[in-house]
Amino acid sequence: MKRHVLLRQRFLLLRRLSQAGILALFIGSGALSGYLGGVWLLKGNLSASLVADSVPLNDPFVLAQSLAAGHLPQLSAVIGAAIVIAFYLLVGGRSFCAWVCPLNVVTDSALWLRRRAGIKGGHAPAKSLRLWLLGAVLLFSAISGSLLWELINPVSLLQRELIFGTGLGLVLVAAIFVYDLTIAQRGWCGHICPMGAAYGLLGQGALLRIRADQRAACDDCMDCFKVCPEPQLLKPVLKGEGTSIIRSGACSNCGRCIDVCEQQVFRFGHRFEIRSQKS
C-alpha cells in the first residue's frame, strides 16, 4: 500500500518552505526591524547578506570571482564566505540549489509542465559544461577585472525581481524556463549553471549524504530515477558492488528519492557511517 501523499512529498514541501522562508526574511526584515530595536534579521541578498546586523554571509563563488578579478576583499567578506563554506561542508554544497536557490522553483515547474505536456526528446549538453563555464567565469573575471557573471546571474536577477519587481531580469529567467521546457530536461541546473557547479565542488567532501542502505529491497520501479535531478548518481549505489553512499558533490540532497521510494531504500545519513551492505 502506498504511503500518504504528504509522506511522498515531505522533502519537496520542506524545500519550498525553506525557499519561501528565506525570501520572506529578505523582504520582511526591514518591516520587522522596528519591533526588534532596529535590528534586521536578514539584510542584503544571496550574494552577500548580514544576519542580525552582525553575522556576515557571503557567496564563496562571488568571493572567488572577486579574487580572480584582482580585488582584495574586506575581512568581513572572507569571514562571511568561510561561514558559508563551513555550513555547506556539513549539509552538502548543492543543497543550496535544492533548498535555497529561487530559480529551482522555475526549473522544477518547467520539468513538471514538460512531463504534463508529454514533451519528449530535445538536446541536453554534457554535464561537464557547467564546470567549463565555471572556469570561464573565473577566467573572464581575471581578464576584465570585474564580476561580469554577477551582471547576468539569473539567481541574483530573480531574487531582485521578487523583492523589487522591476521586471527586467524576468526575461532571462523566462528564457531558462522555456529552454528547460522545450529543449533540455533539467538543462539549466543539471548541465549549465556555473554557480551550481561551484557548490557541487564544495559538496564533494560534505558530511550529510543520501544513503541507499536498504538497496537490496529495491524493486526497480524507477520512481527515484524519475524525480532525481542527477539520476546518473543512483545506479552505482543501487546496483554497484561498492558503497551505498552517494558521495558525489553533484547530489543536491533534495530528498526526493527518499520521498517517492515505497521500499524505503534511501535515507539521510553521514558519509562516515560504517554498515555491512549487500547488493
mmCIF file of C-alpha atoms in Angstrom:
data_model
loop_
_atom_site.group_PDB
_atom_site.id
_atom_site.type_symbol
_atom_site.label_atom_id
_atom_site.label_comp_id
_atom_site.label_asym_id
_atom_site.label_seq_id
_atom_site.Cartn_x
_atom_site.Cartn_y
_atom_site.Cartn_z
ATOM 1 C CA MET A 1 0.000 0.000 0.000
ATOM 2 C CA LYS A 2 1.332 3.400 -0.954
ATOM 3 C CA ARG A 3 2.200 5.866 1.755
ATOM 4 C CA HIS A 4 0.153 9.007 2.319
ATOM 5 C CA VAL A 5 0.725 11.687 -0.306
ATOM 6 C CA LEU A 6 2.268 14.022 2.295
ATOM 7 C CA LEU A 7 4.922 11.430 3.093
ATOM 8 C CA ARG A 8 5.708 11.195 -0.605
ATOM 9 C CA GLN A 9 6.092 14.973 -0.796
ATOM 10 C CA ARG A 10 7.530 15.875 2.583
ATOM 11 C CA PHE A 11 11.013 16.930 1.486
ATOM 12 C CA LEU A 12 9.606 18.757 -1.522
ATOM 13 C CA LEU A 13 7.275 20.697 0.776
ATOM 14 C CA LEU A 14 10.098 21.428 3.226
ATOM 15 C CA ARG A 15 12.258 22.719 0.377
ATOM 16 C CA ARG A 16 9.528 25.062 -0.804
ATOM 17 C CA LEU A 17 9.042 26.316 2.761
ATOM 18 C CA SER A 18 12.790 26.872 3.039
ATOM 19 C CA GLN A 19 12.981 28.803 -0.245
ATOM 20 C CA ALA A 20 9.910 30.886 0.563
ATOM 21 C CA GLY A 21 11.042 31.471 4.149
ATOM 22 C CA ILE A 22 14.457 32.779 3.120
ATOM 23 C CA LEU A 23 12.879 35.112 0.576
ATOM 24 C CA ALA A 24 10.347 36.284 3.173
ATOM 25 C CA LEU A 25 13.165 37.109 5.597
ATOM 26 C CA PHE A 26 14.896 39.252 2.990
ATOM 27 C CA ILE A 27 11.641 41.054 2.174
ATOM 28 C CA GLY A 28 10.160 41.363 5.648
ATOM 29 C CA SER A 29 13.179 42.000 7.856
ATOM 30 C CA GLY A 30 13.001 45.747 7.284
ATOM 31 C CA ALA A 31 9.411 45.876 8.474
ATOM 32 C CA LEU A 32 10.203 43.691 11.472
ATOM 33 C CA SER A 33 13.249 45.724 12.482
ATOM 34 C CA GLY A 34 11.009 48.285 14.147
ATOM 35 C CA TYR A 35 9.826 45.596 16.548
ATOM 36 C CA LEU A 36 13.354 44.316 17.119
ATOM 37 C CA GLY A 37 15.011 47.515 18.210
ATOM 38 C CA GLY A 38 16.084 48.418 14.693
ATOM 39 C CA VAL A 39 17.886 45.111 14.135
ATOM 40 C CA TRP A 40 17.346 43.426 10.749
ATOM 41 C CA LEU A 41 17.039 39.646 10.875
ATOM 42 C CA LEU A 42 18.446 39.318 7.345
ATOM 43 C CA LYS A 43 19.746 42.160 5.205
ATOM 44 C CA GLY A 44 21.198 42.003 1.706
ATOM 45 C CA ASN A 45 20.821 39.226 -0.858
ATOM 46 C CA LEU A 46 22.063 35.733 -1.657
ATOM 47 C CA SER A 47 25.436 37.097 -2.778
ATOM 48 C CA ALA A 48 26.161 38.994 0.431
ATOM 49 C CA SER A 49 23.991 39.371 3.497
ATOM 50 C CA LEU A 50 24.080 40.223 7.172
ATOM 51 C CA VAL A 51 22.270 38.245 9.857
ATOM 52 C CA ALA A 52 21.000 40.223 12.856
ATOM 53 C CA ASP A 53 23.135 43.169 11.719
ATOM 54 C CA SER A 54 26.246 41.337 12.884
ATOM 55 C CA VAL A 55 26.990 37.982 11.185
ATOM 56 C CA PRO A 56 28.165 38.258 7.564
ATOM 57 C CA LEU A 57 27.279 35.627 4.967
ATOM 58 C CA ASN A 58 28.946 35.747 1.548
ATOM 59 C CA ASP A 59 28.648 33.523 -1.504
ATOM 60 C CA PRO A 60 32.016 31.725 -1.961
ATOM 61 C CA PHE A 61 31.564 31.795 -5.744
ATOM 62 C CA VAL A 62 31.264 35.587 -5.680
ATOM 63 C CA LEU A 63 34.367 35.781 -3.481
ATOM 64 C CA ALA A 64 36.253 33.541 -5.940
ATOM 65 C CA GLN A 65 35.262 35.851 -8.805
ATOM 66 C CA SER A 66 36.380 38.870 -6.797
ATOM 67 C CA LEU A 67 39.769 37.301 -6.093
ATOM 68 C CA ALA A 68 40.141 36.282 -9.751
ATOM 69 C CA ALA A 69 39.384 39.874 -10.767
ATOM 70 C CA GLY A 70 42.215 41.053 -8.543
ATOM 71 C CA HIS A 71 40.070 42.694 -5.892
ATOM 72 C CA LEU A 72 41.201 42.449 -2.293
ATOM 73 C CA PRO A 73 38.049 41.521 -0.326
ATOM 74 C CA GLN A 74 37.191 43.019 3.021
ATOM 75 C CA LEU A 75 37.772 40.857 6.072
ATOM 76 C CA SER A 76 34.014 40.613 6.657
ATOM 77 C CA ALA A 77 33.568 39.120 3.155
ATOM 78 C CA VAL A 78 36.228 36.497 3.848
ATOM 79 C CA ILE A 79 34.637 35.641 7.201
ATOM 80 C CA GLY A 80 31.185 35.505 5.595
ATOM 81 C CA ALA A 81 32.403 33.153 2.866
ATOM 82 C CA ALA A 82 34.168 30.964 5.444
ATOM 83 C CA ILE A 83 30.920 30.622 7.416
ATOM 84 C CA VAL A 84 29.001 29.622 4.273
ATOM 85 C CA ILE A 85 31.714 27.149 3.233
ATOM 86 C CA ALA A 86 31.700 25.545 6.691
ATOM 87 C CA PHE A 87 27.906 25.221 6.582
ATOM 88 C CA TYR A 88 27.830 23.592 3.157
ATOM 89 C CA LEU A 89 30.693 21.269 4.063
ATOM 90 C CA LEU A 90 28.222 19.881 6.599
ATOM 91 C CA VAL A 91 24.991 19.757 4.600
ATOM 92 C CA GLY A 92 26.283 19.431 1.030
ATOM 93 C CA GLY A 93 27.257 22.206 -1.345
ATOM 94 C CA ARG A 94 24.480 21.683 -3.875
ATOM 95 C CA SER A 95 21.951 21.717 -1.055
ATOM 96 C CA PHE A 96 21.966 25.425 -1.928
ATOM 97 C CA CYS A 97 20.444 24.525 -5.303
ATOM 98 C CA ALA A 98 17.586 22.494 -3.831
ATOM 99 C CA TRP A 99 16.879 24.288 -0.569
ATOM 100 C CA VAL A 100 17.789 27.956 -1.129
ATOM 101 C CA CYS A 101 18.007 28.926 -4.808
ATOM 102 C CA PRO A 102 14.762 30.604 -6.016
ATOM 103 C CA LEU A 103 15.472 29.533 -9.606
ATOM 104 C CA ASN A 104 14.947 25.915 -8.538
ATOM 105 C CA VAL A 105 11.187 26.569 -8.422
ATOM 106 C CA VAL A 106 11.300 27.850 -12.012
ATOM 107 C CA THR A 107 13.199 24.866 -13.395
ATOM 108 C CA ASP A 108 11.129 22.363 -11.392
ATOM 109 C CA SER A 109 7.989 23.998 -12.800
ATOM 110 C CA ALA A 110 9.360 23.674 -16.328
ATOM 111 C CA LEU A 111 10.029 19.975 -15.733
ATOM 112 C CA TRP A 112 6.509 19.430 -14.338
ATOM 113 C CA LEU A 113 4.916 21.168 -17.329
ATOM 114 C CA ARG A 114 7.203 19.337 -19.769
ATOM 115 C CA ARG A 115 6.006 15.998 -18.421
ATOM 116 C CA ARG A 116 2.363 17.060 -18.273
ATOM 117 C CA ALA A 117 2.557 18.190 -21.898
ATOM 118 C CA GLY A 118 4.305 14.980 -22.934
ATOM 119 C CA ILE A 119 7.282 16.808 -24.424
ATOM 120 C CA LYS A 120 9.956 14.294 -25.337
ATOM 121 C CA GLY A 121 13.428 14.447 -26.759
ATOM 122 C CA GLY A 122 15.445 17.619 -27.027
ATOM 123 C CA HIS A 123 19.168 18.012 -26.602
ATOM 124 C CA ALA A 124 20.969 18.423 -23.298
ATOM 125 C CA PRO A 125 24.634 19.464 -23.289
ATOM 126 C CA ALA A 126 27.255 17.430 -21.461
ATOM 127 C CA LYS A 127 27.162 17.784 -17.692
ATOM 128 C CA SER A 128 30.812 18.807 -17.816
ATOM 129 C CA LEU A 129 29.704 22.065 -19.480
ATOM 130 C CA ARG A 130 28.864 23.631 -16.111
ATOM 131 C CA LEU A 131 32.443 23.031 -14.942
ATOM 132 C CA TRP A 132 33.819 24.570 -18.134
ATOM 133 C CA LEU A 133 31.544 27.576 -17.628
ATOM 134 C CA LEU A 134 32.712 27.856 -14.027
ATOM 135 C CA GLY A 135 36.289 28.086 -15.271
ATOM 136 C CA ALA A 136 35.259 30.565 -17.973
ATOM 137 C CA VAL A 137 33.544 32.831 -15.426
ATOM 138 C CA LEU A 138 36.697 32.971 -13.307
ATOM 139 C CA LEU A 139 38.873 33.494 -16.401
ATOM 140 C CA PHE A 140 36.761 36.387 -17.690
ATOM 141 C CA SER A 141 36.749 37.892 -14.202
ATOM 142 C CA ALA A 142 40.548 37.812 -14.272
ATOM 143 C CA ILE A 143 40.712 39.291 -17.790
ATOM 144 C CA SER A 144 38.126 42.013 -17.219
ATOM 145 C CA GLY A 145 38.949 42.840 -13.616
ATOM 146 C CA SER A 146 35.233 42.763 -12.809
ATOM 147 C CA LEU A 147 32.488 40.380 -11.757
ATOM 148 C CA LEU A 148 30.868 40.094 -15.175
ATOM 149 C CA TRP A 149 28.842 36.994 -14.292
ATOM 150 C CA GLU A 150 27.042 38.781 -11.487
ATOM 151 C CA LEU A 151 25.560 41.187 -14.043
ATOM 152 C CA ILE A 152 23.640 38.326 -15.661
ATOM 153 C CA ASN A 153 23.484 35.736 -12.883
ATOM 154 C CA PRO A 154 19.836 34.552 -13.132
ATOM 155 C CA VAL A 155 19.757 33.568 -9.444
ATOM 156 C CA SER A 156 20.603 37.107 -8.347
ATOM 157 C CA LEU A 157 18.345 38.619 -11.000
ATOM 158 C CA LEU A 158 15.359 36.528 -9.950
ATOM 159 C CA GLN A 159 15.811 37.364 -6.286
ATOM 160 C CA ARG A 160 15.960 41.077 -7.113
ATOM 161 C CA GLU A 161 12.826 40.745 -9.221
ATOM 162 C CA LEU A 162 10.945 39.026 -6.416
ATOM 163 C CA ILE A 163 11.979 41.704 -3.926
ATOM 164 C CA PHE A 164 11.892 44.868 -6.052
ATOM 165 C CA GLY A 165 9.724 43.807 -9.004
ATOM 166 C CA THR A 166 11.444 45.809 -11.753
ATOM 167 C CA GLY A 167 10.689 43.168 -14.385
ATOM 168 C CA LEU A 168 13.942 43.467 -16.372
ATOM 169 C CA GLY A 169 15.562 40.258 -15.115
ATOM 170 C CA LEU A 170 12.486 38.173 -15.805
ATOM 171 C CA VAL A 171 13.434 37.986 -19.494
ATOM 172 C CA LEU A 172 16.472 35.798 -18.729
ATOM 173 C CA VAL A 173 14.526 33.745 -16.177
ATOM 174 C CA ALA A 174 11.758 33.184 -18.737
ATOM 175 C CA ALA A 175 14.367 32.093 -21.301
ATOM 176 C CA ILE A 176 15.685 29.476 -18.866
ATOM 177 C CA PHE A 177 12.131 28.246 -18.254
ATOM 178 C CA VAL A 178 11.496 27.880 -21.998
ATOM 179 C CA TYR A 179 14.876 26.194 -22.506
ATOM 180 C CA ASP A 180 14.157 23.595 -19.814
ATOM 181 C CA LEU A 181 10.607 23.136 -21.075
ATOM 182 C CA THR A 182 11.273 22.677 -24.784
ATOM 183 C CA ILE A 183 14.932 21.783 -25.322
ATOM 184 C CA ALA A 184 16.700 20.139 -22.384
ATOM 185 C CA GLN A 185 15.129 18.403 -19.407
ATOM 186 C CA ARG A 186 16.743 19.921 -16.306
ATOM 187 C CA GLY A 187 19.014 21.718 -18.748
ATOM 188 C CA TRP A 188 19.974 24.773 -16.733
ATOM 189 C CA CYS A 189 20.509 23.324 -13.256
ATOM 190 C CA GLY A 190 21.779 19.940 -14.395
ATOM 191 C CA HIS A 191 24.095 20.982 -17.225
ATOM 192 C CA ILE A 192 24.821 24.700 -17.406
ATOM 193 C CA CYS A 193 24.704 26.689 -14.149
ATOM 194 C CA PRO A 194 28.282 27.559 -13.070
ATOM 195 C CA MET A 195 27.049 28.602 -9.641
ATOM 196 C CA GLY A 196 25.683 25.090 -9.093
ATOM 197 C CA ALA A 197 28.993 23.678 -10.315
ATOM 198 C CA ALA A 198 30.854 25.740 -7.712
ATOM 199 C CA TYR A 199 28.629 24.477 -4.923
ATOM 200 C CA GLY A 200 28.975 20.958 -6.316
ATOM 201 C CA LEU A 201 32.759 21.136 -5.931
ATOM 202 C CA LEU A 202 32.247 22.355 -2.382
ATOM 203 C CA GLY A 203 29.878 19.455 -1.737
ATOM 204 C CA GLN A 204 32.424 16.771 -2.673
ATOM 205 C CA GLY A 205 33.517 16.497 0.932
ATOM 206 C CA ALA A 206 30.197 17.231 2.628
ATOM 207 C CA LEU A 207 29.184 15.286 5.723
ATOM 208 C CA LEU A 208 25.434 14.869 5.087
ATOM 209 C CA ARG A 209 24.779 12.277 2.372
ATOM 210 C CA ILE A 210 21.937 10.335 0.790
ATOM 211 C CA ARG A 211 22.394 6.652 1.554
ATOM 212 C CA ALA A 212 20.818 3.599 -0.060
ATOM 213 C CA ASP A 213 21.272 1.334 2.948
ATOM 214 C CA GLN A 214 18.289 -0.853 2.015
ATOM 215 C CA ARG A 215 19.220 -1.214 -1.646
ATOM 216 C CA ALA A 216 18.607 -4.944 -1.528
ATOM 217 C CA ALA A 217 14.893 -4.064 -1.213
ATOM 218 C CA CYS A 218 14.900 -2.091 -4.485
ATOM 219 C CA ASP A 219 12.201 -3.420 -6.846
ATOM 220 C CA ASP A 220 13.362 -1.454 -9.920
ATOM 221 C CA CYS A 221 10.231 0.712 -10.018
ATOM 222 C CA MET A 222 12.379 3.629 -11.313
ATOM 223 C CA ASP A 223 10.439 6.210 -9.291
ATOM 224 C CA CYS A 224 13.656 7.620 -7.856
ATOM 225 C CA PHE A 225 15.173 7.983 -11.326
ATOM 226 C CA LYS A 226 12.127 9.960 -12.468
ATOM 227 C CA VAL A 227 12.400 12.573 -9.710
ATOM 228 C CA CYS A 228 16.162 12.779 -9.163
ATOM 229 C CA PRO A 229 17.832 15.906 -10.613
ATOM 230 C CA GLU A 230 21.023 13.854 -11.089
ATOM 231 C CA PRO A 231 19.744 10.338 -11.889
ATOM 232 C CA GLN A 232 23.158 9.175 -13.118
ATOM 233 C CA LEU A 233 24.214 9.089 -9.459
ATOM 234 C CA LEU A 234 21.633 6.461 -8.458
ATOM 235 C CA LYS A 235 22.630 3.375 -10.445
ATOM 236 C CA PRO A 236 26.120 2.973 -8.905
ATOM 237 C CA VAL A 237 24.744 2.937 -5.352
ATOM 238 C CA LEU A 238 21.687 0.810 -6.149
ATOM 239 C CA LYS A 239 23.315 -1.787 -8.384
ATOM 240 C CA GLY A 240 27.026 -1.451 -7.647
ATOM 241 C CA GLU A 241 29.119 -3.736 -5.521
ATOM 242 C CA GLY A 242 30.710 -0.877 -3.629
ATOM 243 C CA THR A 243 29.462 1.864 -1.351
ATOM 244 C CA SER A 244 25.781 2.590 -0.842
ATOM 245 C CA ILE A 245 26.530 6.279 -0.182
ATOM 246 C CA ILE A 246 26.044 8.957 -2.832
ATOM 247 C CA ARG A 247 29.334 10.758 -2.356
ATOM 248 C CA SER A 248 29.220 12.954 -5.450
ATOM 249 C CA GLY A 249 29.038 16.690 -4.919
ATOM 250 C CA ALA A 250 26.512 16.814 -7.779
ATOM 251 C CA CYS A 251 23.841 15.439 -5.422
ATOM 252 C CA SER A 252 21.714 18.311 -4.136
ATOM 253 C CA ASN A 253 20.385 16.410 -1.090
ATOM 254 C CA CYS A 254 16.871 17.318 -2.218
ATOM 255 C CA GLY A 255 15.445 14.160 -0.608
ATOM 256 C CA ARG A 256 13.077 13.357 -3.475
ATOM 257 C CA CYS A 257 14.395 9.799 -3.759
ATOM 258 C CA ILE A 258 13.518 9.328 -0.081
ATOM 259 C CA ASP A 259 10.074 10.829 -0.700
ATOM 260 C CA VAL A 260 8.988 8.555 -3.537
ATOM 261 C CA CYS A 261 10.603 5.236 -2.626
ATOM 262 C CA GLU A 262 7.934 2.876 -1.284
ATOM 263 C CA GLN A 263 10.608 0.346 -0.315
ATOM 264 C CA GLN A 264 12.360 2.962 1.868
ATOM 265 C CA VAL A 265 15.694 2.233 0.255
ATOM 266 C CA PHE A 266 17.071 5.743 0.832
ATOM 267 C CA ARG A 267 17.678 7.861 3.895
ATOM 268 C CA PHE A 268 19.803 10.764 5.051
ATOM 269 C CA GLY A 269 22.963 9.842 6.899
ATOM 270 C CA HIS A 270 26.590 10.858 7.053
ATOM 271 C CA ARG A 271 29.471 9.750 4.909
ATOM 272 C CA PHE A 272 31.419 8.060 7.731
ATOM 273 C CA GLU A 273 28.748 5.615 8.871
ATOM 274 C CA ILE A 274 30.022 2.059 8.561
ATOM 275 C CA ARG A 275 27.432 -0.585 7.754
ATOM 276 C CA SER A 276 27.620 -4.002 6.247
ATOM 277 C CA GLN A 277 25.922 -3.760 2.860
ATOM 278 C CA LYS A 278 24.918 -6.453 0.425
ATOM 279 C CA SER A 279 23.600 -5.638 -3.055
#
